[in-house]
Short mmCIF file of C-alpha atoms in Angstrom, two decimals:
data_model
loop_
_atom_site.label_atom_id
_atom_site.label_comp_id
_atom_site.label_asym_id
_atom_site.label_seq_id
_atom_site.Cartn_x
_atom_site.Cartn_y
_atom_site.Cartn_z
CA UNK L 114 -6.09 38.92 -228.74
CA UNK L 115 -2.24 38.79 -229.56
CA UNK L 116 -0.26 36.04 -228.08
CA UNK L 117 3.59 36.02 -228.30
CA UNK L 118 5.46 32.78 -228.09
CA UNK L 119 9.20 31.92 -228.14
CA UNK L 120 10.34 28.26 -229.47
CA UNK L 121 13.01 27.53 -226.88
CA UNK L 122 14.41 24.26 -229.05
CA UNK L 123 17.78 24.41 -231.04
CA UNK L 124 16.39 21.77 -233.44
CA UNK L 125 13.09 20.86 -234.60
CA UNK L 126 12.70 17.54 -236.26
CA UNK L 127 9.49 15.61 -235.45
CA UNK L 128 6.07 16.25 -236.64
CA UNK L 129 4.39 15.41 -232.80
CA UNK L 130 6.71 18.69 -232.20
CA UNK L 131 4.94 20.96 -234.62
CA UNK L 132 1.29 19.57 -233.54
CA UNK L 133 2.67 20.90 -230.03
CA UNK L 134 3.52 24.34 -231.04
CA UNK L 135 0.08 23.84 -232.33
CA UNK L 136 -1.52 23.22 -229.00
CA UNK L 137 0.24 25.59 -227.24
CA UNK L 138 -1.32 28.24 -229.01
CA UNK L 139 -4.33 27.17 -229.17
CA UNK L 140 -3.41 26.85 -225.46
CA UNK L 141 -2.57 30.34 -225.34
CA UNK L 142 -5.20 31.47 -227.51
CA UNK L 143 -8.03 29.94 -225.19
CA UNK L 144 -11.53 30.50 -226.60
CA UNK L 145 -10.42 33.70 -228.15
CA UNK L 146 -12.59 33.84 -231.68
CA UNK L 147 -9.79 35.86 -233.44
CA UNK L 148 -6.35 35.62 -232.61
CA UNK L 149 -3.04 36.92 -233.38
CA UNK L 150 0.44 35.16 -232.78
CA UNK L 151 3.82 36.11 -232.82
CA UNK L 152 6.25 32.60 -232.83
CA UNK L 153 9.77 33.32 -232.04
CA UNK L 154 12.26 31.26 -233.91
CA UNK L 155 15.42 33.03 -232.24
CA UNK L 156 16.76 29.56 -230.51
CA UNK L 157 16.09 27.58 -233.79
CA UNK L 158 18.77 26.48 -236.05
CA UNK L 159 17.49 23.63 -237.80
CA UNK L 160 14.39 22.60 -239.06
CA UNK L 161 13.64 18.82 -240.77
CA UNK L 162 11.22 18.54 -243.60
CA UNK L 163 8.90 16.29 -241.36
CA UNK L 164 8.59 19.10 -238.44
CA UNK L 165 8.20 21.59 -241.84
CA UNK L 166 5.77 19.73 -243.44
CA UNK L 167 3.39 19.34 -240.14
CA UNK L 168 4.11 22.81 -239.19
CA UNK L 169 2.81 24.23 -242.44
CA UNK L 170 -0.52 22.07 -242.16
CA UNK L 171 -0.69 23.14 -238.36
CA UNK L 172 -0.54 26.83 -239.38
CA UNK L 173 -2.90 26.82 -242.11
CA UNK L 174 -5.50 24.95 -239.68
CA UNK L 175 -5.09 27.61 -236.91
CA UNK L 176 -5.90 30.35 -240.06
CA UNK L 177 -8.83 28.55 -240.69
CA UNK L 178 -9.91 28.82 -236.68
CA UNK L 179 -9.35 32.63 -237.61
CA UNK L 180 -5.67 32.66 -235.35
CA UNK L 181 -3.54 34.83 -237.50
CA UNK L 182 0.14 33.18 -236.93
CA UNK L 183 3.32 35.38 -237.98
CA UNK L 184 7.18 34.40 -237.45
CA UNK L 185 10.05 36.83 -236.33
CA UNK L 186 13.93 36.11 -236.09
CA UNK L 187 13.41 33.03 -238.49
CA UNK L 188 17.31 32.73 -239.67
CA UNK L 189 17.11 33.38 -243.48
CA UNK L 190 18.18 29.72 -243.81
CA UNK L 191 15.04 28.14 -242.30
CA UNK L 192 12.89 30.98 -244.23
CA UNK L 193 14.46 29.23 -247.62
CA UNK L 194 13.52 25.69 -246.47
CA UNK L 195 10.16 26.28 -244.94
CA UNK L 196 9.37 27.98 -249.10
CA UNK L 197 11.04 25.28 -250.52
CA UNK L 198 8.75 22.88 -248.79
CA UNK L 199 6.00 24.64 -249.22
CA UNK L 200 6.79 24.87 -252.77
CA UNK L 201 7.11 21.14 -252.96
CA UNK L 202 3.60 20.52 -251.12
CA UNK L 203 2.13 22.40 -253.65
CA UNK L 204 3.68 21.27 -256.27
CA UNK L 205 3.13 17.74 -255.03
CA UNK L 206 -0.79 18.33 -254.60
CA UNK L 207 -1.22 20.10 -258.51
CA UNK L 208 0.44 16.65 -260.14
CA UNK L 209 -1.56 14.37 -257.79
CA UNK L 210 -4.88 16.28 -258.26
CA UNK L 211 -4.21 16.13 -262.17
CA UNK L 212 -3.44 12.43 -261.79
CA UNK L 213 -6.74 11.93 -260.64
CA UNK L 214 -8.75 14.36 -262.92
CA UNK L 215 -6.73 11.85 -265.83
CA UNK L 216 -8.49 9.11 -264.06
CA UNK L 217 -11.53 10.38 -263.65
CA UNK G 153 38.27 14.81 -240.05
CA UNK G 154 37.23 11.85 -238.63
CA UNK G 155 33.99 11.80 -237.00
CA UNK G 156 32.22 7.87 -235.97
CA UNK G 157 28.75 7.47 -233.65
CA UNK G 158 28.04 3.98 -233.66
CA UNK G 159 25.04 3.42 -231.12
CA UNK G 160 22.21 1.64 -230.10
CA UNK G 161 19.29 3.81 -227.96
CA UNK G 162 15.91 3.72 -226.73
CA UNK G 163 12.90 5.07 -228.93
CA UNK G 164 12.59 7.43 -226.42
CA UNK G 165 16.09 9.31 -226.80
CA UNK G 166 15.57 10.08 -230.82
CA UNK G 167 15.01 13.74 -229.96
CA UNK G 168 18.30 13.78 -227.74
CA UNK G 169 20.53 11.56 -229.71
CA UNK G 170 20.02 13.82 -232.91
CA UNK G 171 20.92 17.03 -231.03
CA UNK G 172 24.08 15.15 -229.53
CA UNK G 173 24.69 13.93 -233.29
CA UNK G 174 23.76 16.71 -234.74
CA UNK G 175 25.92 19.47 -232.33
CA UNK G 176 29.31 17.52 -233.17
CA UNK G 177 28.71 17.36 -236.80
CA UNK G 178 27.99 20.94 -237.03
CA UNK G 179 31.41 21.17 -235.74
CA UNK G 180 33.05 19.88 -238.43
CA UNK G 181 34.04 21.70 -241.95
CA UNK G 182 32.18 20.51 -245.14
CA UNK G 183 32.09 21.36 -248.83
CA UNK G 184 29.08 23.48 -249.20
CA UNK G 185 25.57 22.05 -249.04
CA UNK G 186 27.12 18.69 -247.25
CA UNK G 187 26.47 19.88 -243.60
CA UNK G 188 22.70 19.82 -244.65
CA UNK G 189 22.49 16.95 -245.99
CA UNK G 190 23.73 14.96 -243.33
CA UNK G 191 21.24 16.58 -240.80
CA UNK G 192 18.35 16.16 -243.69
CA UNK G 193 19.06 12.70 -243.66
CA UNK G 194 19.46 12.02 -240.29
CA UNK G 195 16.62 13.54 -239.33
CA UNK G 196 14.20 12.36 -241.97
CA UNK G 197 15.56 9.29 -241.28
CA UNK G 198 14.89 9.42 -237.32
CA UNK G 199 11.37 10.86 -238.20
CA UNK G 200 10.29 7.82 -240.21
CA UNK G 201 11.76 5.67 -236.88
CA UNK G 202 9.49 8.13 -234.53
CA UNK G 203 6.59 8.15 -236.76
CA UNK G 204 5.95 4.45 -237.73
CA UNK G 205 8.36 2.09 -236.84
CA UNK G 206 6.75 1.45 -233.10
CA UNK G 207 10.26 0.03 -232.20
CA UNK G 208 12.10 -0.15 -228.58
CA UNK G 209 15.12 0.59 -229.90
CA UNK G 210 17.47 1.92 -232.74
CA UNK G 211 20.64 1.33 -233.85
CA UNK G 212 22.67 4.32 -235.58
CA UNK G 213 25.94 4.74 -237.07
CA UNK G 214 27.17 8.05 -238.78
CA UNK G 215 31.22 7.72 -239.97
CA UNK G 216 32.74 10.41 -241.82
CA UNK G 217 35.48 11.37 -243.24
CA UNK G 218 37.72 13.51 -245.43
CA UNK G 219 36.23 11.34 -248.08
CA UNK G 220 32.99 9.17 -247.17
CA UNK G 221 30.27 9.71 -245.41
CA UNK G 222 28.03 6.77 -243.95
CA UNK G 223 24.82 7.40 -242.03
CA UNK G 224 23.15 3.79 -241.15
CA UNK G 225 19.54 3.97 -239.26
CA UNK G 226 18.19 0.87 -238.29
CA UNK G 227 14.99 -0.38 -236.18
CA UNK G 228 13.44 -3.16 -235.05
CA UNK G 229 9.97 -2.62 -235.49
CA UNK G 230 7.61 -3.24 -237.64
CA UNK G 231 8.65 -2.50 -241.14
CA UNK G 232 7.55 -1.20 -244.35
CA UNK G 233 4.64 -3.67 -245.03
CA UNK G 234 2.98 -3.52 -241.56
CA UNK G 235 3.22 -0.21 -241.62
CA UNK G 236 1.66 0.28 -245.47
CA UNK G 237 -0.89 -2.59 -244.18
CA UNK G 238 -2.11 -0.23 -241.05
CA UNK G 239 -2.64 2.19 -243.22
CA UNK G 240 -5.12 0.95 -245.56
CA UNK G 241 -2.41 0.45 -248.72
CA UNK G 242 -1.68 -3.51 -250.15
CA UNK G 243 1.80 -4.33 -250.33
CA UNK G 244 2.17 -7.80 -251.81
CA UNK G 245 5.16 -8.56 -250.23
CA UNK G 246 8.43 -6.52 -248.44
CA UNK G 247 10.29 -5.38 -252.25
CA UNK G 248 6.44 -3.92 -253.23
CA UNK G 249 6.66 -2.03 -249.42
CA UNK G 250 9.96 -1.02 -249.87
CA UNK G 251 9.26 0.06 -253.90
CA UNK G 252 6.17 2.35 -252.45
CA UNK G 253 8.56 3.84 -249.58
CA UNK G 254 11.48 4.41 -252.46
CA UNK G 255 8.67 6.21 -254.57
CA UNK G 256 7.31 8.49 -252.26
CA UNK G 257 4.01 6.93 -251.37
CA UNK G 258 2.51 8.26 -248.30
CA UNK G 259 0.91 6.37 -245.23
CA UNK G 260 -0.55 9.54 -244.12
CA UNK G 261 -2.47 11.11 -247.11
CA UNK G 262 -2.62 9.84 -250.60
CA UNK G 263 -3.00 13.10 -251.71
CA UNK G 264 0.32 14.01 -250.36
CA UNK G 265 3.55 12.12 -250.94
CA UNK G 266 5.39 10.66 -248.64
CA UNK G 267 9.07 12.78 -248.62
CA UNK G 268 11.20 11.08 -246.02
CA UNK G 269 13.06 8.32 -248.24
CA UNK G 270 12.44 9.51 -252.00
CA UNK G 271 14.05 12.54 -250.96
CA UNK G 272 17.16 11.06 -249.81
CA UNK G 273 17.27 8.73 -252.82
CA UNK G 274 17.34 12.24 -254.87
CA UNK G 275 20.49 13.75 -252.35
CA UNK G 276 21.82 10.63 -252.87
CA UNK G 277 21.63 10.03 -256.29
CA UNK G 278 22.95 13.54 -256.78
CA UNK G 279 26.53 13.12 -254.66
CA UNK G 280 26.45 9.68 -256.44
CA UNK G 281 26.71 7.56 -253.49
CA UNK G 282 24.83 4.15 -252.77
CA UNK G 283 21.20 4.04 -250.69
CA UNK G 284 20.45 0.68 -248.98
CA UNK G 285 17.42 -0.15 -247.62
CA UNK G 286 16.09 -3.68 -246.17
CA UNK G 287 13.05 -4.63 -244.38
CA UNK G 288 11.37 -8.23 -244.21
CA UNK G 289 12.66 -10.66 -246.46
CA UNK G 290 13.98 -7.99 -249.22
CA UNK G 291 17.14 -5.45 -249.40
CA UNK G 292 16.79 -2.96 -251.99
CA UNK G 293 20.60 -0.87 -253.65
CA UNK G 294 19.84 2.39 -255.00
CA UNK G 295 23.09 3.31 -257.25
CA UNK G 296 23.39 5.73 -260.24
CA UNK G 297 19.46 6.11 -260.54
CA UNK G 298 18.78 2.02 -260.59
CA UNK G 299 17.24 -0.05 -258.51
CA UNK G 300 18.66 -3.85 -257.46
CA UNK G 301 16.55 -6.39 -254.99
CA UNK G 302 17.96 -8.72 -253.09
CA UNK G 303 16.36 -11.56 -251.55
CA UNK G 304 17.22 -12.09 -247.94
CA UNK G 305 17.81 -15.52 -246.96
CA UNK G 306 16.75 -14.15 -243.23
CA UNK G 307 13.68 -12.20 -242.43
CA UNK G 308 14.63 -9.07 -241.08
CA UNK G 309 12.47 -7.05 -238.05
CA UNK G 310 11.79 -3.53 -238.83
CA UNK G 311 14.13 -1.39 -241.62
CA UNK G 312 17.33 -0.58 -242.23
CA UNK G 313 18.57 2.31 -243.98
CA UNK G 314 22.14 3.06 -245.34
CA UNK G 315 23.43 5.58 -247.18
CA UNK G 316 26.96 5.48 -248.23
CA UNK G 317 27.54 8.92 -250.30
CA UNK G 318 31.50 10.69 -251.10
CA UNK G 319 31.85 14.24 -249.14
CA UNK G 320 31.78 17.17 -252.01
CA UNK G 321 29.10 19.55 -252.73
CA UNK G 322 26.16 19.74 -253.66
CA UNK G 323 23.24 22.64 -254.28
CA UNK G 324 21.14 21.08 -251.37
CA UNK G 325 18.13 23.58 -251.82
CA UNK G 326 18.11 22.76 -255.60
CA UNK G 327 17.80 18.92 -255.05
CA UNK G 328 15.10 19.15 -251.82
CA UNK G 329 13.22 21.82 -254.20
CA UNK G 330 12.96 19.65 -257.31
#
């Protein structure tokens, strides 16, 4: 099943925001078991780390449901931050995880 | 350029008063990187008042000039410690919340870090302007990479952040990546 959907906000800065992108595919997607979704970032202009942050966990929980989520016109701007956070999750989750395994 | 915002709103119009904030500033001409970090701050800073501060309302001031910058975010709900408390994590008392908030500890998932404040400590830090933050009985200055508590004499409801930083610029996606 492919589902397209077009972000119609200029600014995206809370995380309840991503968690409703988040049910509105899921929404869209209906009891489909594998779906495919095209999110259209052509209104957006700005993205805050919190709505980032939330948005990245929101997508990787829909891949685990098997719903296959892809971006188009994502200005090259929010591209860079939504790495760079992703970067710093990871980042974030290796030195924690170590800090523990020192513990342990 | 001279831009000043100096308002107090309901809880309910964070989402409206940042685009109406947000769609003058981008307006104006800044040194590169600057524009960026005013909206990372201001919204980071407006997420932490949406996400745990369970306040009515919020006060906000953003001045800038040729020169200075000044973004103040303040609430009146329930503060650092509460929220730390609800959570499941001990603060002793309002410098130990406000020391876990500064540090990046988060309410959500310790395996995570909590990004909104250490972050713009870091942006901060970097322009070499001041960070103030107060909440309960204790007011914390962040300048040049050290840390100073004050005691308040009166108990405070919810937080306050300040940020007082010069306008010049700065390699925003170097800083937010580090």
């Amino acid at each position: 099943m492919k589902v397209d959907m077009k972000i119609e906000k200029k600014y995206l800065v809370f995380r309840d925001e991503a968690r409703e992108i988040l049910d509105g595919i899921k929404k869209k997607a209906g009891a489909s078991k594998q779906a495919s979704v095209l999110l259209d970032f052509a209104c957006v202009d700005f993205f805050s780390r919190s709505f980032v942050d939330e948005f990245i966990n929101s997508v990787n929980k829909l891949r685990e449901s098997r719903i296959e989520v892809t971006f188009t016109n994502l200005k090259p701007s929010l591209e860079g931050f939504i790495n760079t956070v992703q970067a710093t999750k990871a980042k974030i989750q290796r030195e924690v995880t170590a800090q523990y395994d020192t513990k342990r | 350029m001279k831009f000043e915002y100096k308002k107090t709103f309901r809880f309910s119009e964070l989402e409206s008063e940042f685009v109406a904030i947000s769609e003058e500033i981008e307006a104006l001409k800044f040194p590169k990187g600057f524009l960026e970090f005013v909206l990372y701050a201001l919204s980071e800073l407006f997420a932490n008042v949406r996400e745990h501060s369970k306040a009515e309302k919020v006060s906000t001031t953003v001045k800038i000039t040729d020169r200075n910058c000044l973004i103040d975010v303040a609430d009146e709900g329930v503060g650092f410690k509460k929220t730390y408390t609800a959570s499941g994590i001990y603060a002793k008392d309002d410098v130990s919340a406000i020391e876990f908030a500064l540090s990046g500890l988060s309410t959500k998932n310790l395996k995570e870090r909590g990004f909104g404040l250490y972050s713009i400590r870091k942006l901060g830090e970097d322009l070499g302007g001041t960070l103030t933050v107060e909440s309960g009985l204790a007011r914390a200055i962040i300048r040049e990479n050290t840390i100073a508590f004050v005691h308040r004499k009166q108990k405070m409801k919810g937080v306050r952040v300040g940020i007082a930083v010069p306008v010049k610029s700065l390699d925003f996606y170097k800083v937010i990546g580090q």
